[in-house]
Amino acid sequence: MTCSILVGGAWGDEGKGKCITYLCNKDKPDIIARAGVGPNAGHSVEFNGEKYGLRLIPSGFVQTQSKLLIGAGVLVDPNVFAHELDYLSKYNVAERTFIDPRCGIISQDHIDRDKSSKHLSEKIGSTGSGCGPANSDRVLRVGKRAEDIPELADYLEDVSIACNDTLNEGGDVFIEGSQGFALSLFYGSYPYVTSKDTTASSFAADVGIGPTNVDEVINVFKAYITRVGEGPFPTEMSQERAEALGIEEYGVVTGRRRRVGDFDFELAKESCRINGATQIALTCVDRLYPDCARTQDYSVLSAETKEFISQVEQETGVPVTIISTGPDLKDTIDLRDELL
Ligand code: GTP
Ligand code: IMP
Ligand code: MG
């Protein structure tokens, strides 16, 4: 029985979607449970030559044997949920996706408030998905919950009971976090953050699993850092340098150009400490070191790439167990067996 939580190490968009699909496809957990804020997330999944952009349904959907759950802490936009059930229909998601009845609901009014607030849309640079206003209504205890929405009635299940029963029966539960450490309302670059804590402890609470049941925390970092929206970014580089390095990026949800910077060892250290990370997954290593593109073999990495990976391990004290060398699931070096 293993309970793993995957978290973003920086400002989101670390390639969590890719890591989640790789790990779930390989390990076949009984349950894949979505934690985190809500549909402000945009996870990218590339599988068998097809590309998907997801905001709510767990990115592990490609593992068709797993049950897909959305934990009580996550905000649900019923329109996004309906769209994704349809979008992923060839993976039978409608038969195996369930929402906790306690999930907070995002309505059109929340989206309008998010987009029309100068503070949120301009100063903070929010995603406009209604998450901030919906979480604020939740804190004020005036928001609706999934159990209040007739269209969701067929998809309700107590996610905490499902996860704990599966663990007690010896099964595996994989919890996918969204956003990233530096966007945490508690630990991130306040006020330029999202509307909730985004560390592993909150993700466990989001799906109703207690801290003593968590075995692994996998912290995902890109080999460089990106940030969308406003706020401090100590290692930021110019767009010209990002282009010269071939690492410019655009957002999945908003299409906004992402700000780009060098890997931040201080941020990585803090992120590993507060998340209690037991493993690191490093993504987009091929974009920084093109000679390792698509390899699955650690031994062929250049000396420079290996030096970078060992510096990450030394600075954080956490082993790098997954090295992602391309967007597809198969472009992955998996070193987890070497930990045993
Ligand atoms: P958030 O929930 O927003 O944090 O999403 P995310 O962490 O899943 O990241 P997102 O999909 O927004 O952005 C990562 C981008 O990098 C996507 O386009 C992925 O397909 C791509 N990607 C992920 N891993 C790799 C990799 O190792 N190499 C390359 N070249 N691309 C990658
Ligand atoms: P909100 O969560 O939409 O309120 O946005 C607040 C801040 O968090 C903005 O800077 C957003 O760009 C950022 N943000 C929220 N979710 C994500 C994500 O999944 N990836 C990257 N940035 C995010
Ligand atoms: Mg993203």
mmCIF file of C-alpha atoms and ligand atoms in Angstrom:
data_model
loop_
_atom_site.group_PDB
_atom_site.id
_atom_site.type_symbol
_atom_site.label_atom_id
_atom_site.label_comp_id
_atom_site.label_asym_id
_atom_site.label_seq_id
_atom_site.Cartn_x
_atom_site.Cartn_y
_atom_site.Cartn_z
ATOM 1 C CA MET A 1 0.000 0.000 0.000
ATOM 2 C CA THR A 2 1.433 3.390 -0.980
ATOM 3 C CA CYS A 3 0.023 6.881 -0.692
ATOM 4 C CA SER A 4 1.939 9.391 -2.836
ATOM 5 C CA ILE A 5 1.406 13.114 -3.271
ATOM 6 C CA LEU A 6 2.788 14.970 -6.282
ATOM 7 C CA VAL A 7 3.352 18.709 -5.810
ATOM 8 C CA GLY A 8 4.579 21.617 -7.926
ATOM 9 C CA GLY A 9 7.913 22.972 -6.686
ATOM 10 C CA ALA A 10 7.725 26.570 -7.932
ATOM 11 C CA TRP A 11 5.076 28.808 -9.622
ATOM 12 C CA GLY A 12 3.085 26.023 -11.320
ATOM 13 C CA ASP A 13 3.482 24.665 -14.859
ATOM 14 C CA GLU A 14 6.405 22.510 -13.776
ATOM 15 C CA GLY A 15 5.228 19.692 -16.052
ATOM 16 C CA LYS A 16 3.127 18.018 -13.367
ATOM 17 C CA GLY A 17 0.705 16.764 -16.044
ATOM 18 C CA LYS A 18 3.485 14.824 -17.764
ATOM 19 C CA CYS A 19 4.877 13.381 -14.497
ATOM 20 C CA ILE A 20 1.426 12.368 -13.230
ATOM 21 C CA THR A 21 0.554 10.518 -16.436
ATOM 22 C CA TYR A 22 3.934 8.780 -16.504
ATOM 23 C CA LEU A 23 3.736 7.671 -12.853
ATOM 24 C CA CYS A 24 0.069 6.603 -13.001
ATOM 25 C CA ASN A 25 0.533 4.744 -16.270
ATOM 26 C CA LYS A 26 3.485 2.860 -14.811
ATOM 27 C CA ASP A 27 2.317 2.265 -11.221
ATOM 28 C CA LYS A 28 -1.427 1.760 -11.865
ATOM 29 C CA PRO A 29 -2.759 3.190 -8.568
ATOM 30 C CA ASP A 30 -6.282 2.136 -7.560
ATOM 31 C CA ILE A 31 -7.243 5.779 -7.024
ATOM 32 C CA ILE A 32 -5.953 8.979 -8.632
ATOM 33 C CA ALA A 33 -7.296 11.901 -6.601
ATOM 34 C CA ARG A 34 -7.120 15.543 -7.642
ATOM 35 C CA ALA A 35 -6.186 18.052 -4.923
ATOM 36 C CA GLY A 36 -5.320 21.770 -5.179
ATOM 37 C CA VAL A 37 -7.254 24.951 -5.860
ATOM 38 C CA GLY A 38 -9.524 24.196 -8.844
ATOM 39 C CA PRO A 39 -9.865 24.901 -12.583
ATOM 40 C CA ASN A 40 -7.273 27.706 -12.494
ATOM 41 C CA ALA A 41 -4.819 24.850 -13.209
ATOM 42 C CA GLY A 42 -3.832 23.800 -16.719
ATOM 43 C CA HIS A 43 -2.148 20.419 -16.942
ATOM 44 C CA SER A 44 -0.729 19.169 -20.247
ATOM 45 C CA VAL A 45 -0.782 15.484 -21.090
ATOM 46 C CA GLU A 46 0.812 13.955 -24.189
ATOM 47 C CA PHE A 47 0.050 10.314 -24.766
ATOM 48 C CA ASN A 48 0.410 8.194 -27.919
ATOM 49 C CA GLY A 49 0.875 11.304 -30.048
ATOM 50 C CA GLU A 50 -2.266 13.020 -28.718
ATOM 51 C CA LYS A 51 -2.234 16.196 -26.597
ATOM 52 C CA TYR A 52 -4.734 17.105 -23.887
ATOM 53 C CA GLY A 53 -5.095 20.255 -21.753
ATOM 54 C CA LEU A 54 -6.899 19.577 -18.467
ATOM 55 C CA ARG A 55 -8.209 21.823 -15.702
ATOM 56 C CA LEU A 56 -10.158 19.559 -13.307
ATOM 57 C CA ILE A 57 -10.246 15.855 -14.111
ATOM 58 C CA PRO A 58 -7.106 14.099 -12.819
ATOM 59 C CA SER A 59 -4.241 14.050 -15.346
ATOM 60 C CA GLY A 60 -3.819 10.331 -14.620
ATOM 61 C CA PHE A 61 -6.966 9.605 -16.702
ATOM 62 C CA VAL A 62 -4.908 7.679 -19.287
ATOM 63 C CA GLN A 63 -4.613 4.879 -16.723
ATOM 64 C CA THR A 64 -8.051 3.467 -17.487
ATOM 65 C CA GLN A 65 -8.048 0.988 -14.556
ATOM 66 C CA SER A 66 -7.913 3.754 -11.951
ATOM 67 C CA LYS A 67 -10.818 5.454 -10.245
ATOM 68 C CA LEU A 68 -10.615 9.278 -10.659
ATOM 69 C CA LEU A 69 -11.652 11.441 -7.714
ATOM 70 C CA ILE A 70 -11.844 15.174 -6.980
ATOM 71 C CA GLY A 71 -11.262 15.905 -3.284
ATOM 72 C CA ALA A 72 -13.408 18.084 -0.998
ATOM 73 C CA GLY A 73 -10.852 20.909 -0.937
ATOM 74 C CA VAL A 74 -10.971 21.460 -4.718
ATOM 75 C CA LEU A 75 -13.296 24.022 -6.338
ATOM 76 C CA VAL A 76 -15.484 22.618 -9.122
ATOM 77 C CA ASP A 77 -16.840 24.601 -12.067
ATOM 78 C CA PRO A 78 -19.730 22.396 -13.314
ATOM 79 C CA ASN A 79 -19.264 23.684 -16.907
ATOM 80 C CA VAL A 80 -15.559 22.790 -16.966
ATOM 81 C CA PHE A 81 -16.372 19.389 -15.450
ATOM 82 C CA ALA A 82 -19.070 18.645 -18.082
ATOM 83 C CA HIS A 83 -16.744 19.749 -20.872
ATOM 84 C CA GLU A 84 -13.918 17.485 -19.675
ATOM 85 C CA LEU A 85 -16.202 14.443 -19.279
ATOM 86 C CA ASP A 86 -17.097 14.913 -22.936
ATOM 87 C CA TYR A 87 -13.557 15.803 -24.082
ATOM 88 C CA LEU A 88 -12.127 12.632 -22.521
ATOM 89 C CA SER A 89 -15.088 10.352 -23.352
ATOM 90 C CA LYS A 90 -12.889 7.872 -25.186
ATOM 91 C CA TYR A 91 -11.178 7.133 -21.856
ATOM 92 C CA ASN A 92 -14.524 6.299 -20.136
ATOM 93 C CA VAL A 93 -14.045 9.029 -17.570
ATOM 94 C CA ALA A 94 -17.812 9.509 -16.974
ATOM 95 C CA GLU A 95 -18.007 6.010 -15.444
ATOM 96 C CA ARG A 96 -15.088 6.393 -13.073
ATOM 97 C CA THR A 97 -14.875 10.057 -12.046
ATOM 98 C CA PHE A 98 -16.453 11.184 -8.769
ATOM 99 C CA ILE A 99 -16.569 14.489 -6.889
ATOM 100 C CA ASP A 100 -16.742 14.909 -3.134
ATOM 101 C CA PRO A 101 -20.164 16.380 -2.161
ATOM 102 C CA ARG A 102 -18.301 18.985 -0.068
ATOM 103 C CA CYS A 103 -16.421 20.550 -3.033
ATOM 104 C CA GLY A 104 -17.011 24.302 -3.353
ATOM 105 C CA ILE A 105 -18.757 25.424 -6.545
ATOM 106 C CA ILE A 106 -17.651 28.144 -8.982
ATOM 107 C CA SER A 107 -20.544 30.048 -10.583
ATOM 108 C CA GLN A 108 -20.594 32.610 -13.411
ATOM 109 C CA ASP A 109 -20.780 35.331 -10.756
ATOM 110 C CA HIS A 110 -17.380 34.214 -9.380
ATOM 111 C CA ILE A 111 -15.852 34.297 -12.859
ATOM 112 C CA ASP A 112 -17.305 37.779 -13.489
ATOM 113 C CA ARG A 113 -15.983 39.039 -10.148
ATOM 114 C CA ASP A 114 -12.527 37.569 -10.867
ATOM 115 C CA LYS A 115 -12.328 39.181 -14.328
ATOM 116 C CA SER A 116 -13.827 42.549 -13.372
ATOM 117 C CA SER A 117 -11.717 43.052 -10.244
ATOM 118 C CA LYS A 118 -8.729 45.228 -11.096
ATOM 119 C CA HIS A 119 -6.975 43.935 -8.001
ATOM 120 C CA LEU A 120 -7.273 40.283 -9.083
ATOM 121 C CA SER A 121 -7.059 40.507 -12.853
ATOM 122 C CA GLU A 122 -4.467 43.297 -13.131
ATOM 123 C CA LYS A 123 -2.465 43.540 -9.911
ATOM 124 C CA ILE A 124 -2.274 39.820 -9.140
ATOM 125 C CA GLY A 125 -2.749 38.611 -12.733
ATOM 126 C CA SER A 126 -5.284 35.905 -11.822
ATOM 127 C CA THR A 127 -6.371 33.247 -14.319
ATOM 128 C CA GLY A 128 -9.946 34.656 -14.415
ATOM 129 C CA SER A 129 -11.368 31.204 -13.611
ATOM 130 C CA GLY A 130 -13.365 32.422 -10.583
ATOM 131 C CA CYS A 131 -11.279 30.532 -8.007
ATOM 132 C CA GLY A 132 -10.365 33.520 -5.803
ATOM 133 C CA PRO A 133 -13.952 34.815 -5.390
ATOM 134 C CA ALA A 134 -15.295 31.238 -4.920
ATOM 135 C CA ASN A 135 -12.757 30.492 -2.178
ATOM 136 C CA SER A 136 -13.572 33.812 -0.548
ATOM 137 C CA ASP A 137 -17.306 32.912 -0.529
ATOM 138 C CA ARG A 138 -16.343 29.566 0.950
ATOM 139 C CA VAL A 139 -14.438 31.233 3.776
ATOM 140 C CA LEU A 140 -17.424 33.537 4.378
ATOM 141 C CA ARG A 141 -19.585 30.366 4.381
ATOM 142 C CA VAL A 142 -22.003 31.615 1.743
ATOM 143 C CA GLY A 143 -20.805 29.457 -1.185
ATOM 144 C CA LYS A 144 -22.648 26.491 -2.713
ATOM 145 C CA ARG A 145 -21.243 22.969 -2.552
ATOM 146 C CA ALA A 146 -21.356 20.092 -5.067
ATOM 147 C CA GLU A 147 -24.203 18.442 -3.123
ATOM 148 C CA ASP A 148 -26.393 21.504 -3.940
ATOM 149 C CA ILE A 149 -26.071 21.092 -7.740
ATOM 150 C CA PRO A 150 -28.595 18.603 -9.333
ATOM 151 C CA GLU A 151 -26.435 18.119 -12.494
ATOM 152 C CA LEU A 152 -23.635 16.710 -10.337
ATOM 153 C CA ALA A 153 -25.839 14.248 -8.415
ATOM 154 C CA ASP A 154 -24.650 11.187 -10.390
ATOM 155 C CA TYR A 155 -21.014 11.991 -9.744
ATOM 156 C CA LEU A 156 -20.942 12.393 -5.970
ATOM 157 C CA GLU A 157 -18.880 10.171 -3.685
ATOM 158 C CA ASP A 158 -17.170 10.681 -0.329
ATOM 159 C CA VAL A 159 -13.548 10.932 -1.504
ATOM 160 C CA SER A 160 -12.068 10.623 1.985
ATOM 161 C CA ILE A 161 -13.864 7.314 2.609
ATOM 162 C CA ALA A 162 -12.860 6.000 -0.840
ATOM 163 C CA CYS A 163 -9.167 6.907 -0.338
ATOM 164 C CA ASN A 164 -8.881 5.624 3.234
ATOM 165 C CA ASP A 165 -10.760 2.368 2.488
ATOM 166 C CA THR A 166 -8.452 1.707 -0.476
ATOM 167 C CA LEU A 167 -5.343 2.265 1.672
ATOM 168 C CA ASN A 168 -6.736 0.087 4.475
ATOM 169 C CA GLU A 169 -7.351 -2.703 1.945
ATOM 170 C CA GLY A 170 -3.711 -2.514 0.795
ATOM 171 C CA GLY A 171 -4.323 -0.473 -2.380
ATOM 172 C CA ASP A 172 -2.420 2.527 -3.764
ATOM 173 C CA VAL A 173 -3.623 6.135 -3.809
ATOM 174 C CA PHE A 174 -1.950 8.821 -5.925
ATOM 175 C CA ILE A 175 -2.795 12.432 -5.048
ATOM 176 C CA GLU A 176 -2.164 15.069 -7.714
ATOM 177 C CA GLY A 177 -1.581 18.570 -6.458
ATOM 178 C CA SER A 178 -1.950 21.619 -8.692
ATOM 179 C CA GLN A 179 -0.328 25.082 -8.860
ATOM 180 C CA GLY A 180 3.034 25.225 -7.074
ATOM 181 C CA PHE A 181 4.805 25.949 -3.806
ATOM 182 C CA ALA A 182 5.582 29.621 -4.595
ATOM 183 C CA LEU A 183 1.872 30.285 -5.330
ATOM 184 C CA SER A 184 0.849 29.169 -1.821
ATOM 185 C CA LEU A 185 -1.329 31.662 0.035
ATOM 186 C CA PHE A 186 0.727 30.863 3.181
ATOM 187 C CA TYR A 187 4.288 30.311 1.897
ATOM 188 C CA GLY A 188 4.390 31.924 -1.565
ATOM 189 C CA SER A 189 5.186 35.452 -2.739
ATOM 190 C CA TYR A 190 2.130 37.076 -1.071
ATOM 191 C CA PRO A 191 0.023 38.856 -2.311
ATOM 192 C CA TYR A 192 1.026 37.511 -5.764
ATOM 193 C CA VAL A 193 -0.268 34.034 -4.980
ATOM 194 C CA THR A 194 -3.357 31.873 -5.434
ATOM 195 C CA SER A 195 -6.312 31.647 -3.041
ATOM 196 C CA LYS A 196 -5.153 28.679 -0.932
ATOM 197 C CA ASP A 197 -2.124 26.888 0.470
ATOM 198 C CA THR A 198 -0.538 24.681 -2.206
ATOM 199 C CA THR A 199 1.778 22.421 -0.220
ATOM 200 C CA ALA A 200 1.615 18.659 0.344
ATOM 201 C CA SER A 201 -0.101 18.912 3.751
ATOM 202 C CA SER A 202 -3.009 20.853 2.238
ATOM 203 C CA PHE A 203 -3.240 18.434 -0.684
ATOM 204 C CA ALA A 204 -3.591 15.535 1.795
ATOM 205 C CA ALA A 205 -6.331 17.487 3.582
ATOM 206 C CA ASP A 206 -8.008 18.270 0.238
ATOM 207 C CA VAL A 207 -8.719 14.574 -0.329
ATOM 208 C CA GLY A 208 -9.278 13.710 3.344
ATOM 209 C CA ILE A 209 -6.106 11.718 4.071
ATOM 210 C CA GLY A 210 -4.279 12.274 7.369
ATOM 211 C CA PRO A 211 -0.521 13.055 7.452
ATOM 212 C CA THR A 212 0.407 9.695 9.023
ATOM 213 C CA ASN A 213 -0.886 7.896 5.911
ATOM 214 C CA VAL A 214 1.364 9.677 3.406
ATOM 215 C CA ASP A 215 4.428 7.695 2.201
ATOM 216 C CA GLU A 216 5.953 9.718 -0.639
ATOM 217 C CA VAL A 217 5.971 13.401 -1.621
ATOM 218 C CA ILE A 218 7.254 13.936 -5.169
ATOM 219 C CA ASN A 219 8.257 17.554 -5.790
ATOM 220 C CA VAL A 220 8.277 18.545 -9.485
ATOM 221 C CA PHE A 221 10.618 21.232 -10.848
ATOM 222 C CA LYS A 222 11.413 22.303 -14.370
ATOM 223 C CA ALA A 223 15.138 22.543 -15.149
ATOM 224 C CA TYR A 224 14.479 26.305 -15.393
ATOM 225 C CA ILE A 225 11.676 28.298 -13.726
ATOM 226 C CA THR A 226 8.580 29.895 -15.264
ATOM 227 C CA ARG A 227 5.950 32.170 -13.816
ATOM 228 C CA VAL A 228 2.676 33.538 -15.229
ATOM 229 C CA GLY A 229 1.068 36.599 -13.686
ATOM 230 C CA GLU A 230 2.613 39.305 -11.577
ATOM 231 C CA GLY A 231 4.966 39.227 -8.597
ATOM 232 C CA PRO A 232 8.611 38.791 -7.621
ATOM 233 C CA PHE A 233 10.820 36.358 -9.540
ATOM 234 C CA PRO A 234 14.420 36.499 -8.247
ATOM 235 C CA THR A 235 16.050 34.484 -11.055
ATOM 236 C CA GLU A 236 14.016 35.981 -13.951
ATOM 237 C CA MET A 237 15.850 36.392 -17.272
ATOM 238 C CA SER A 238 15.058 38.622 -20.266
ATOM 239 C CA GLN A 239 12.679 37.295 -22.944
ATOM 240 C CA GLU A 240 15.578 37.646 -25.412
ATOM 241 C CA ARG A 241 17.736 35.297 -23.369
ATOM 242 C CA ALA A 242 14.832 32.823 -22.948
ATOM 243 C CA GLU A 243 14.352 32.831 -26.725
ATOM 244 C CA ALA A 244 18.059 32.369 -27.347
ATOM 245 C CA LEU A 245 17.997 29.358 -24.996
ATOM 246 C CA GLY A 246 14.826 28.063 -26.732
ATOM 247 C CA ILE A 247 12.816 27.971 -23.473
ATOM 248 C CA GLU A 248 10.021 30.501 -24.111
ATOM 249 C CA GLU A 249 6.531 29.195 -23.086
ATOM 250 C CA TYR A 250 2.798 30.028 -23.242
ATOM 251 C CA GLY A 251 0.088 29.106 -20.661
ATOM 252 C CA VAL A 252 -2.397 26.219 -21.106
ATOM 253 C CA VAL A 253 -5.441 28.017 -19.564
ATOM 254 C CA THR A 254 -4.841 31.648 -20.500
ATOM 255 C CA GLY A 255 -2.412 31.466 -23.448
ATOM 256 C CA ARG A 256 -0.337 34.123 -21.659
ATOM 257 C CA ARG A 257 3.390 34.235 -22.283
ATOM 258 C CA ARG A 258 5.230 32.817 -19.284
ATOM 259 C CA ARG A 259 8.071 34.704 -17.622
ATOM 260 C CA VAL A 260 11.241 32.585 -17.601
ATOM 261 C CA GLY A 261 14.205 32.359 -15.210
ATOM 262 C CA ASP A 262 17.147 30.230 -14.131
ATOM 263 C CA PHE A 263 16.696 27.331 -11.705
ATOM 264 C CA ASP A 264 16.407 28.772 -8.184
ATOM 265 C CA PHE A 265 18.254 26.621 -5.643
ATOM 266 C CA GLU A 266 17.092 28.683 -2.658
ATOM 267 C CA LEU A 267 13.451 28.297 -3.703
ATOM 268 C CA ALA A 268 13.977 24.560 -4.316
ATOM 269 C CA LYS A 269 15.431 24.102 -0.815
ATOM 270 C CA GLU A 270 12.517 25.865 0.867
ATOM 271 C CA SER A 271 9.970 24.082 -1.296
ATOM 272 C CA CYS A 272 11.423 20.655 -0.408
ATOM 273 C CA ARG A 273 11.502 21.517 3.293
ATOM 274 C CA ILE A 274 7.922 22.775 3.594
ATOM 275 C CA ASN A 275 6.526 20.014 1.347
ATOM 276 C CA GLY A 276 8.500 17.303 3.173
ATOM 277 C CA ALA A 277 9.675 16.081 -0.244
ATOM 278 C CA THR A 278 11.024 12.522 -0.457
ATOM 279 C CA GLN A 279 11.750 12.618 -4.229
ATOM 280 C CA ILE A 280 12.297 15.221 -6.955
ATOM 281 C CA ALA A 281 11.098 14.959 -10.554
ATOM 282 C CA LEU A 282 13.024 17.256 -12.948
ATOM 283 C CA THR A 283 11.248 18.110 -16.191
ATOM 284 C CA CYS A 284 12.123 19.843 -19.469
ATOM 285 C CA VAL A 285 15.760 18.828 -19.000
ATOM 286 C CA ASP A 286 15.892 18.371 -22.805
ATOM 287 C CA ARG A 287 14.948 22.001 -23.390
ATOM 288 C CA LEU A 288 17.964 23.197 -21.416
ATOM 289 C CA TYR A 289 20.250 20.379 -22.557
ATOM 290 C CA PRO A 290 18.989 19.400 -26.057
ATOM 291 C CA ASP A 291 21.538 16.571 -26.378
ATOM 292 C CA CYS A 292 19.496 14.468 -23.915
ATOM 293 C CA ALA A 293 16.140 14.841 -25.746
ATOM 294 C CA ARG A 294 13.857 11.800 -25.439
ATOM 295 C CA THR A 295 16.425 9.532 -23.807
ATOM 296 C CA GLN A 296 15.354 6.961 -21.188
ATOM 297 C CA ASP A 297 18.938 6.152 -20.225
ATOM 298 C CA TYR A 298 20.738 8.100 -17.486
ATOM 299 C CA SER A 299 24.167 6.961 -18.659
ATOM 300 C CA VAL A 300 23.918 8.869 -21.954
ATOM 301 C CA LEU A 301 23.364 12.258 -20.257
ATOM 302 C CA SER A 302 26.176 14.754 -20.759
ATOM 303 C CA ALA A 303 28.543 15.540 -17.897
ATOM 304 C CA GLU A 304 26.998 19.044 -17.665
ATOM 305 C CA THR A 305 23.471 17.600 -17.287
ATOM 306 C CA LYS A 306 24.602 15.110 -14.635
ATOM 307 C CA GLU A 307 26.402 17.894 -12.774
ATOM 308 C CA PHE A 308 23.198 19.995 -12.713
ATOM 309 C CA ILE A 309 21.170 17.034 -11.398
ATOM 310 C CA SER A 310 23.655 16.304 -8.632
ATOM 311 C CA GLN A 311 23.732 19.979 -7.650
ATOM 312 C CA VAL A 312 19.932 19.890 -7.257
ATOM 313 C CA GLU A 313 20.285 16.816 -5.021
ATOM 314 C CA GLN A 314 23.095 18.325 -2.945
ATOM 315 C CA GLU A 315 21.366 21.664 -2.377
ATOM 316 C CA THR A 316 17.981 20.159 -1.451
ATOM 317 C CA GLY A 317 19.105 16.903 0.177
ATOM 318 C CA VAL A 318 16.408 15.098 -1.832
ATOM 319 C CA PRO A 319 17.100 12.461 -4.528
ATOM 320 C CA VAL A 320 16.141 13.178 -8.166
ATOM 321 C CA THR A 321 14.234 10.028 -9.139
ATOM 322 C CA ILE A 322 12.446 11.096 -12.351
ATOM 323 C CA ILE A 323 14.156 12.987 -15.200
ATOM 324 C CA SER A 324 11.830 14.060 -17.995
ATOM 325 C CA THR A 325 13.488 14.431 -21.401
ATOM 326 C CA GLY A 326 10.456 15.252 -23.574
ATOM 327 C CA PRO A 327 6.693 15.865 -23.358
ATOM 328 C CA ASP A 328 5.580 12.289 -24.097
ATOM 329 C CA LEU A 329 5.217 9.675 -21.348
ATOM 330 C CA LYS A 330 7.950 7.535 -22.768
ATOM 331 C CA ASP A 331 10.521 10.373 -22.693
ATOM 332 C CA THR A 332 11.411 9.608 -19.074
ATOM 333 C CA ILE A 333 14.406 8.364 -17.083
ATOM 334 C CA ASP A 334 13.065 6.530 -14.023
ATOM 335 C CA LEU A 335 15.639 6.094 -11.250
ATOM 336 C CA ARG A 336 13.206 5.065 -8.500
ATOM 337 C CA ASP A 337 14.429 1.443 -8.381
ATOM 338 C CA GLU A 338 17.878 2.699 -7.400
ATOM 339 C CA LEU A 339 16.416 4.094 -4.158
ATOM 340 C CA LEU A 340 15.320 0.639 -2.934
HETATM 341 P P1 GTP B 1 0.053 23.314 -13.778
HETATM 342 O O1 GTP B 1 -1.023 22.634 -13.053
HETATM 343 O O2 GTP B 1 -0.430 24.563 -14.406
HETATM 344 O O3 GTP B 1 1.236 23.577 -12.953
HETATM 345 O O4 GTP B 1 0.466 22.356 -15.044
HETATM 346 P P2 GTP B 1 1.705 21.427 -15.393
HETATM 347 O O5 GTP B 1 2.681 21.374 -14.319
HETATM 348 O O6 GTP B 1 1.136 20.151 -15.845
HETATM 349 O O7 GTP B 1 2.514 22.106 -16.572
HETATM 350 P P3 GTP B 1 1.955 22.622 -17.991
HETATM 351 O O8 GTP B 1 1.338 21.477 -18.641
HETATM 352 O O9 GTP B 1 1.161 23.844 -17.779
HETATM 353 O O10 GTP B 1 3.277 23.072 -18.734
HETATM 354 C C1 GTP B 1 4.349 22.240 -18.994
HETATM 355 C C2 GTP B 1 4.642 22.158 -20.525
HETATM 356 O O11 GTP B 1 5.863 21.451 -20.755
HETATM 357 C C3 GTP B 1 3.606 21.364 -21.309
HETATM 358 O O12 GTP B 1 3.501 21.879 -22.608
HETATM 359 C C4 GTP B 1 4.186 19.933 -21.359
HETATM 360 O O13 GTP B 1 3.741 19.149 -22.471
HETATM 361 C C5 GTP B 1 5.646 20.238 -21.500
HETATM 362 N N1 GTP B 1 6.559 19.265 -20.912
HETATM 363 C C6 GTP B 1 6.438 18.593 -19.738
HETATM 364 N N2 GTP B 1 7.578 17.883 -19.492
HETATM 365 C C7 GTP B 1 8.411 18.109 -20.538
HETATM 366 C C8 GTP B 1 9.746 17.703 -20.837
HETATM 367 O O14 GTP B 1 10.411 16.995 -20.085
HETATM 368 N N3 GTP B 1 10.299 18.169 -21.991
HETATM 369 C C9 GTP B 1 9.624 18.999 -22.848
HETATM 370 N N4 GTP B 1 10.239 19.387 -23.958
HETATM 371 N N5 GTP B 1 8.364 19.431 -22.580
HETATM 372 C C10 GTP B 1 7.776 18.995 -21.444
HETATM 373 P P1 IMP B 2 -5.753 32.652 -9.417
HETATM 374 O O1 IMP B 2 -5.385 31.348 -8.779
HETATM 375 O O2 IMP B 2 -6.495 32.490 -10.711
HETATM 376 O O3 IMP B 2 -6.427 33.584 -8.451
HETATM 377 O O4 IMP B 2 -4.397 33.386 -9.826
HETATM 378 C C1 IMP B 2 -3.490 33.899 -8.849
HETATM 379 C C2 IMP B 2 -2.055 33.748 -9.340
HETATM 380 O O5 IMP B 2 -1.726 32.359 -9.417
HETATM 381 C C3 IMP B 2 -1.787 34.309 -10.744
HETATM 382 O O6 IMP B 2 -0.467 34.785 -10.779
HETATM 383 C C4 IMP B 2 -1.914 33.081 -11.656
HETATM 384 O O7 IMP B 2 -1.179 33.239 -12.841
HETATM 385 C C5 IMP B 2 -1.297 32.008 -10.744
HETATM 386 N N1 IMP B 2 -1.782 30.637 -11.025
HETATM 387 C C6 IMP B 2 -2.909 30.053 -10.554
HETATM 388 N N2 IMP B 2 -2.990 28.782 -10.974
HETATM 389 C C7 IMP B 2 -1.889 28.542 -11.712
HETATM 390 C C8 IMP B 2 -1.381 27.382 -12.403
HETATM 391 O O8 IMP B 2 -1.969 26.301 -12.412
HETATM 392 N N3 IMP B 2 -0.207 27.523 -13.048
HETATM 393 C C9 IMP B 2 0.489 28.694 -13.028
HETATM 394 N N4 IMP B 2 0.066 29.814 -12.393
HETATM 395 C C10 IMP B 2 -1.108 29.723 -11.739
HETATM 396 MG MG MG B 3 -0.033 24.482 -16.218
#
